[in-house]
Short mmCIF file of C-alpha atoms in Angstrom, two decimals:
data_model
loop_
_atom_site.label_atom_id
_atom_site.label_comp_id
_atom_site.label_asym_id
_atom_site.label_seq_id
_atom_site.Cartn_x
_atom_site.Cartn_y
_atom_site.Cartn_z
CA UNK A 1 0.00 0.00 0.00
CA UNK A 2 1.24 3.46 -0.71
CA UNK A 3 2.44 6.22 1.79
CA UNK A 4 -0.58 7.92 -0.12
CA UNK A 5 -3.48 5.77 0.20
CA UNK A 6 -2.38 4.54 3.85
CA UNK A 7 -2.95 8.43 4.76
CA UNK A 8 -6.12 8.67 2.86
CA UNK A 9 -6.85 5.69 5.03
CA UNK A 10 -6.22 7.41 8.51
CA UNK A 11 -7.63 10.60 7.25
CA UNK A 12 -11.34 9.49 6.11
CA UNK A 13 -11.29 6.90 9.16
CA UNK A 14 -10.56 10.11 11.41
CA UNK A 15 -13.15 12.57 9.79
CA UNK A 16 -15.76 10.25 8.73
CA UNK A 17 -17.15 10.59 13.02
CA UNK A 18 -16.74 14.65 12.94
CA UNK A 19 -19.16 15.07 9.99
CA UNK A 20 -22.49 16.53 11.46
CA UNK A 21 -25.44 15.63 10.38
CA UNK A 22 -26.04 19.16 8.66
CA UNK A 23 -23.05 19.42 7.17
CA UNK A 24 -21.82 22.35 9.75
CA UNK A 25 -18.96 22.72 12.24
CA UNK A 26 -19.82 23.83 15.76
CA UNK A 27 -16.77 24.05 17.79
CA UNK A 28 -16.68 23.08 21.06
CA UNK A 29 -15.18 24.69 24.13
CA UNK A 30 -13.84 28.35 24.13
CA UNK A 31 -12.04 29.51 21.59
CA UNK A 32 -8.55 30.85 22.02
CA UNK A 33 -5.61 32.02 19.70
CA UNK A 34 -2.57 30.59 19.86
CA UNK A 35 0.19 30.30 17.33
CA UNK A 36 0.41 28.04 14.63
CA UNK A 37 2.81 24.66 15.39
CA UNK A 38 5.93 25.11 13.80
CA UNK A 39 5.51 21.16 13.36
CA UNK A 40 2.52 21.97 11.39
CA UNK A 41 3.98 21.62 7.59
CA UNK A 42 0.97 22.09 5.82
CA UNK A 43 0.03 25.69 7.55
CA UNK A 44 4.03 27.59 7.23
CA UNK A 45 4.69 30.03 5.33
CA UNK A 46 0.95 31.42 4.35
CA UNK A 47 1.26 35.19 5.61
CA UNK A 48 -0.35 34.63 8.80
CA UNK A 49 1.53 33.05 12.19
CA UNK A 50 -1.52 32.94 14.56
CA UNK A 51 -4.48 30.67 14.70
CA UNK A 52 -7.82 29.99 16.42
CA UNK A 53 -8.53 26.74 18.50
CA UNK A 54 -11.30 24.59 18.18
CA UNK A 55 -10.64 25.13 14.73
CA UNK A 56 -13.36 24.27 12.10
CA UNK A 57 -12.51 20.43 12.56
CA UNK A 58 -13.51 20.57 15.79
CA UNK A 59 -9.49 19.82 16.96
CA UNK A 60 -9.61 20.89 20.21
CA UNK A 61 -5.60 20.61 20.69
CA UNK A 62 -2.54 21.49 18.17
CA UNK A 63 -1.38 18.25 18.32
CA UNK A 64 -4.55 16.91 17.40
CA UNK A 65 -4.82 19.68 14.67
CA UNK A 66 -1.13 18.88 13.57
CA UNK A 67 -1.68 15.10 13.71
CA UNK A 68 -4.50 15.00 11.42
CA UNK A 69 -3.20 17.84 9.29
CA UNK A 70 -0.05 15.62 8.12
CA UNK A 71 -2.60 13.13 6.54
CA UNK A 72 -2.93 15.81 3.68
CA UNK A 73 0.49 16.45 2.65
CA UNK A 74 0.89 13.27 0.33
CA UNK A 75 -2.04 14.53 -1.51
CA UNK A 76 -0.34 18.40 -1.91
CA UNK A 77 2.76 16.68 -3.15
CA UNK A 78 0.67 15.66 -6.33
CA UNK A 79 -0.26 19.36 -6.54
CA UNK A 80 -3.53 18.82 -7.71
CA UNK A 81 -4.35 22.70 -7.13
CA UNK A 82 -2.41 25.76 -6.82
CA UNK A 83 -4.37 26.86 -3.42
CA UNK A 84 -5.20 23.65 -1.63
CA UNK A 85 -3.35 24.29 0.90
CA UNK A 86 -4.73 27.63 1.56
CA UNK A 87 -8.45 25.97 1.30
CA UNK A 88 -6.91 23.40 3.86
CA UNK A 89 -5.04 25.94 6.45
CA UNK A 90 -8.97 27.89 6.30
CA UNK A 91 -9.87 24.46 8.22
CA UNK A 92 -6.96 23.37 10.13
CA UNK A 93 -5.15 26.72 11.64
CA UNK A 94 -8.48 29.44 11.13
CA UNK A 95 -6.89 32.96 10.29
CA UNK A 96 -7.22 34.36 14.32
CA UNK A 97 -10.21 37.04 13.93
CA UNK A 98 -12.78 38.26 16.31
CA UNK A 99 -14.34 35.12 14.57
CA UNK A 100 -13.88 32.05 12.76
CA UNK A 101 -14.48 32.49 8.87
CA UNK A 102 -14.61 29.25 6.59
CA UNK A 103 -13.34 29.20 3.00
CA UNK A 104 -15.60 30.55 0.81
CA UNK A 105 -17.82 28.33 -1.63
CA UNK A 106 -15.99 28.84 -5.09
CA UNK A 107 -12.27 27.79 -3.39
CA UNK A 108 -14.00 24.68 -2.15
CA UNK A 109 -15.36 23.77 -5.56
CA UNK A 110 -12.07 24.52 -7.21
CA UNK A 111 -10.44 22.61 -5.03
CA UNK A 112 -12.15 19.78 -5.27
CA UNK A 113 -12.74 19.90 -9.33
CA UNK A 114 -9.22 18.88 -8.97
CA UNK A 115 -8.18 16.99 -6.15
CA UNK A 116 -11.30 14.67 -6.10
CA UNK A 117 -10.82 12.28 -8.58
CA UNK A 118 -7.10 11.83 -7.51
CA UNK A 119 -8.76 10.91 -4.04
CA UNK A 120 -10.87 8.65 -6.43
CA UNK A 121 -8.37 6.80 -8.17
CA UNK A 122 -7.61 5.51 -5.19
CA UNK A 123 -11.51 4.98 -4.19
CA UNK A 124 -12.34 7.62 -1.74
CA UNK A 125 -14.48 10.19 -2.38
CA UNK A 126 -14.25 13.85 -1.38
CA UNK A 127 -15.23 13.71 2.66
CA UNK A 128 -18.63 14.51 3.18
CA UNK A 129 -17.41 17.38 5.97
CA UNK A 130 -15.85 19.11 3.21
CA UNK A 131 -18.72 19.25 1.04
CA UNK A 132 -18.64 23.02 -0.40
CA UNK A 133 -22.35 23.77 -0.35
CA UNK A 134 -21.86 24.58 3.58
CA UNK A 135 -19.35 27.10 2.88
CA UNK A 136 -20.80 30.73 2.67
CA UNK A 137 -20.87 32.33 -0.50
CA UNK A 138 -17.86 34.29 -1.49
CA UNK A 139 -18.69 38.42 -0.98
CA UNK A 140 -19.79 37.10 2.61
CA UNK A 141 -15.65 37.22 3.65
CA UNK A 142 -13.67 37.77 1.00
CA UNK A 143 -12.95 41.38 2.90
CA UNK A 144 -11.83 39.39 5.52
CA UNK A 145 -9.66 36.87 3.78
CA UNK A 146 -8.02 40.02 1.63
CA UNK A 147 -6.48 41.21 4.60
CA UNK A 148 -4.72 37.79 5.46
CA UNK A 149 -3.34 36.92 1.99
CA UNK A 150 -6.61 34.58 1.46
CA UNK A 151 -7.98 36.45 -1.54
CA UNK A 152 -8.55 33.85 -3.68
CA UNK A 153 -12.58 33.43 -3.43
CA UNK A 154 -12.87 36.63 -6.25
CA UNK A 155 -13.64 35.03 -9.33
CA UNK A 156 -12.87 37.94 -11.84
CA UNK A 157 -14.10 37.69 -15.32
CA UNK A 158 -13.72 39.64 -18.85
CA UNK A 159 -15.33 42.26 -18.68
CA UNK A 160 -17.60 44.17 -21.46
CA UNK A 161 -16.15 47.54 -23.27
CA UNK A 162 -18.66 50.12 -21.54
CA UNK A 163 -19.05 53.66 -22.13
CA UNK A 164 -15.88 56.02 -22.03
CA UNK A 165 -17.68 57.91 -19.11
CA UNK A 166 -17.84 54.46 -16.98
CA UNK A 167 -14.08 53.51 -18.10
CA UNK A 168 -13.06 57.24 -16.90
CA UNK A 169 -15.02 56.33 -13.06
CA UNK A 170 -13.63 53.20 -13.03
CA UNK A 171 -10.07 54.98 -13.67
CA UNK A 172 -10.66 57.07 -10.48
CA UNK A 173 -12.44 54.45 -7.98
CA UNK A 174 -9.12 51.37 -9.27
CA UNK A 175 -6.31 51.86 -6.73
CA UNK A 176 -4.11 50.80 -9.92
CA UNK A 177 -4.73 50.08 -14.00
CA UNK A 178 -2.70 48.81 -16.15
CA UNK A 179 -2.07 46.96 -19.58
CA UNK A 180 -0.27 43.59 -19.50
CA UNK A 181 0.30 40.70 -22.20
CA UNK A 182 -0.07 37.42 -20.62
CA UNK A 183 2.20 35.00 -22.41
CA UNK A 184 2.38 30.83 -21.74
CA UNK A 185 4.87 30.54 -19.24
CA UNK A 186 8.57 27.85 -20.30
CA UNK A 187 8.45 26.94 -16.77
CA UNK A 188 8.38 23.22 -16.19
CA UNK A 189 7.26 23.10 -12.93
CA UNK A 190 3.71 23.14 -12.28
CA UNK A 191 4.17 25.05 -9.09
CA UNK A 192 4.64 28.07 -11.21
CA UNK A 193 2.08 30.14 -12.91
CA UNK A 194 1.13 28.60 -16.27
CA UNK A 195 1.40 32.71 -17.72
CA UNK A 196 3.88 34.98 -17.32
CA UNK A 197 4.11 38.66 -18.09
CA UNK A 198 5.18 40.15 -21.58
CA UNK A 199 8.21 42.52 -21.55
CA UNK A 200 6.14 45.62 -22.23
CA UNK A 201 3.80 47.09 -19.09
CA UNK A 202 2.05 50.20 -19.52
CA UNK A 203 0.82 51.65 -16.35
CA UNK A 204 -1.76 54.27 -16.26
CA UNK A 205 -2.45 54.31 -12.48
CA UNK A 206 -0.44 52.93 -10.07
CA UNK A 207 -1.91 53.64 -6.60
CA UNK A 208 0.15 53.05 -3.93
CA UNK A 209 2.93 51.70 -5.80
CA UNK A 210 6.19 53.20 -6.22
CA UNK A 211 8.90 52.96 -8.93
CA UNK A 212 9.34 49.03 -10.06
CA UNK A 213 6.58 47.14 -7.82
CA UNK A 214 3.99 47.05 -10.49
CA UNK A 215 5.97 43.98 -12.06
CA UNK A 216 6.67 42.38 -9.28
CA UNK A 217 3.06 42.72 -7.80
CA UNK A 218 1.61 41.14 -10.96
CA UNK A 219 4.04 37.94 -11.13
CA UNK A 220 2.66 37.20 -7.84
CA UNK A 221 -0.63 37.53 -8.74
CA UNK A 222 -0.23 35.42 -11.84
CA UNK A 223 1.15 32.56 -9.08
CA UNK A 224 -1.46 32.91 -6.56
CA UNK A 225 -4.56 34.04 -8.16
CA UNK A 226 -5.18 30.88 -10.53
CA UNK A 227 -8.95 30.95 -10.79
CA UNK A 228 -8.76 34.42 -11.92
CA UNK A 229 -5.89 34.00 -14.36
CA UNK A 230 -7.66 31.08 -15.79
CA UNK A 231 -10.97 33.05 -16.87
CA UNK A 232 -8.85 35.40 -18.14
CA UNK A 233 -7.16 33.15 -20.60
CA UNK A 234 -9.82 30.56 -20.94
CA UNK A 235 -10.18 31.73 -24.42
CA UNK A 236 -6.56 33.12 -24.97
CA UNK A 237 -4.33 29.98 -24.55
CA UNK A 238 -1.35 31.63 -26.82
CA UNK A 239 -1.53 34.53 -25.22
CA UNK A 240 -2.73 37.98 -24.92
CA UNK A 241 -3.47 41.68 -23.83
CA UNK A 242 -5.61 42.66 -20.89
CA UNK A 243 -6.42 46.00 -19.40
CA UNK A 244 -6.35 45.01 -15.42
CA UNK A 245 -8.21 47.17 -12.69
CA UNK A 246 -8.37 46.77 -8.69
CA UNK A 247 -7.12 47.71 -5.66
CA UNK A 248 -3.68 47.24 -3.53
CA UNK A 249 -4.10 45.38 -0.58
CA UNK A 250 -0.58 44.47 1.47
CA UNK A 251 1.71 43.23 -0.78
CA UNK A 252 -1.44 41.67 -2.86
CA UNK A 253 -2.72 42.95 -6.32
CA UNK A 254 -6.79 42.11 -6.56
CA UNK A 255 -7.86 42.07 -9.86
CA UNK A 256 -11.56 43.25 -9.98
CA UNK A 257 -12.27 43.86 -13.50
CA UNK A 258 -10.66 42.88 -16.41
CA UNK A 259 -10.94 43.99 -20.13
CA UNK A 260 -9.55 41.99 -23.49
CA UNK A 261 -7.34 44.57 -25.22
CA UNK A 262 -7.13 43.95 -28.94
CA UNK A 263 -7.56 46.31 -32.24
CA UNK A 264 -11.67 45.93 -32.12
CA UNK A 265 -11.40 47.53 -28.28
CA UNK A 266 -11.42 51.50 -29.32
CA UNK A 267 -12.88 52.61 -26.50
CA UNK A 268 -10.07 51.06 -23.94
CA UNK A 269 -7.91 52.83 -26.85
CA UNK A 270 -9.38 56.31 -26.56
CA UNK A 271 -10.16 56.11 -22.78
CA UNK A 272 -6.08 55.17 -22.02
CA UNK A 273 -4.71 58.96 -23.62
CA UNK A 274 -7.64 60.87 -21.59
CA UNK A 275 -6.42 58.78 -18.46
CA UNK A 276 -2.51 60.39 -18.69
CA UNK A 277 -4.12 64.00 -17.99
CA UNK A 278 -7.41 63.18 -16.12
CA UNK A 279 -7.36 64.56 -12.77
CA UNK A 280 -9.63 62.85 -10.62
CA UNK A 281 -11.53 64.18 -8.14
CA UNK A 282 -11.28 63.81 -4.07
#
């Protein structure tokens, strides 16, 4: 028996008696912070060094909570998604707010579009106490997971060419807009964004941003926002131009609306020279 199915084993053996029968969490006992085991692998390095016990397992101690975590990293190593782990860390070390918050509903599904039917091959399903139609929907705390460097619930999409009055509002609410060429990445590992940014950046806007940081802001975005990325390119799988709007949060680019840049797009055209010499207001 594999190291992989023999912790798919103790894993579904060990949640299948926390399931309730509504498909909730309620955890028990009071609720404390403490910080996150440095012996738990699966939870390092993911912006955040506190977490809330019970968590949303119901783990009531971080050896319990570390124990049981382990049982998942065989399954990461196959790197069926880009941000299980993050989806994972939402349930094992909870981000320490005045609150718990769960994952939202679209990471779930994501998730499990991909990792399922490697759990399959080996004949387990997904767990029933991960089943994503508990999980709130996303604008119920993606505010919240923003601020932690869990921003991956926003599904952004292409946008349609609008007016050149709404382009010009949208200019003045986006903390930062800019055009980019999204080109398929030579990268062989599939840890790496599948897209990687075209020599030439034009910035209108930059926000907060200083000097060089646009570049460097997008690259990680193009790693860590894969849903997003994805829509973008669904349709554009050589490559090509988008006009990017959103807002700065951290050291985190959030993409909120996107627009396909191409010769039919005059509007995006005409908008971009009133942009270098609109002033906008407050």
């Amino acid at each position: 028996m594999t190291l992989f199915v023999s912790a798919l084993l103790l894993l579904l053996a060990a949640w299948s008696s926390r399931a309730m029968p509504d498909g909730h969490w309620e955890p028990q006992g009071s609720s404390r912070c403490i910080p996150i085991p440095s012996s738990m692998a699966l939870c390092q390095g993911l912006g955040y060094n506190t977490m809330r016990m019970p968590n949303l397992l119901g783990h009531e101690s971080p050896a319990e909570a570390v124990q049981q975590s382990a049982s998942w990293l065989p399954l990461l190593a196959r790197e069926c998604h880009l941000h299980a782990r993050i989806f994972l860390c939402s349930l094992f070390a909870p981000v320490c707010l005045e609150r718990i918050i769960s994952p939202c509903r679209s990471l779930c599904e994501s998730v499990q579009d991909r990792c399922a039917p490697i759990m399959n091959c080996y004949g387990y399903p997904w767990p029933r106490i991960l089943h994503c139609d508990q999980f709130p929907k996303d604008h119920l705390i993606v505010s919240l997971f923003d601020k932690y460097f869990l921003d991956y619930c926003t599904d952004c999409e292409l946008e349609e060419t609008t007016s050149a009055k709404e382009l010009l509002e949208l200019f003045c609410k986006s903390d930062f807009v800019v055009k980019v060429r999204l080109e398929p990445s030579n990268s062989s590992s599939s840890a790496l964004a599948k897209f990687s940014l075209g020599s030439r950046l034009d910035v209108f806007k930059h926000g907060p941003l200083v000097g060089g940081e646009m570049r460097g802001r997008l690259a990680l975005w193009l790693e860590r926002d894969a849903t997003c990325v994805g829509n973008l390119i669904r349709h554009h799988p050589q490559g090509a131009t988008f006009l990017l709007t959103g807002t700065v949060t951290g050291e985190r680019l959030l993409v909120n609306k996107a627009f396909s840049w191409n010769k039919h797009q005059r509007q995006l055209s005409q908008a971009a020279r009133k942009w270098k010499r609109h002033r906008c207001r407050g």
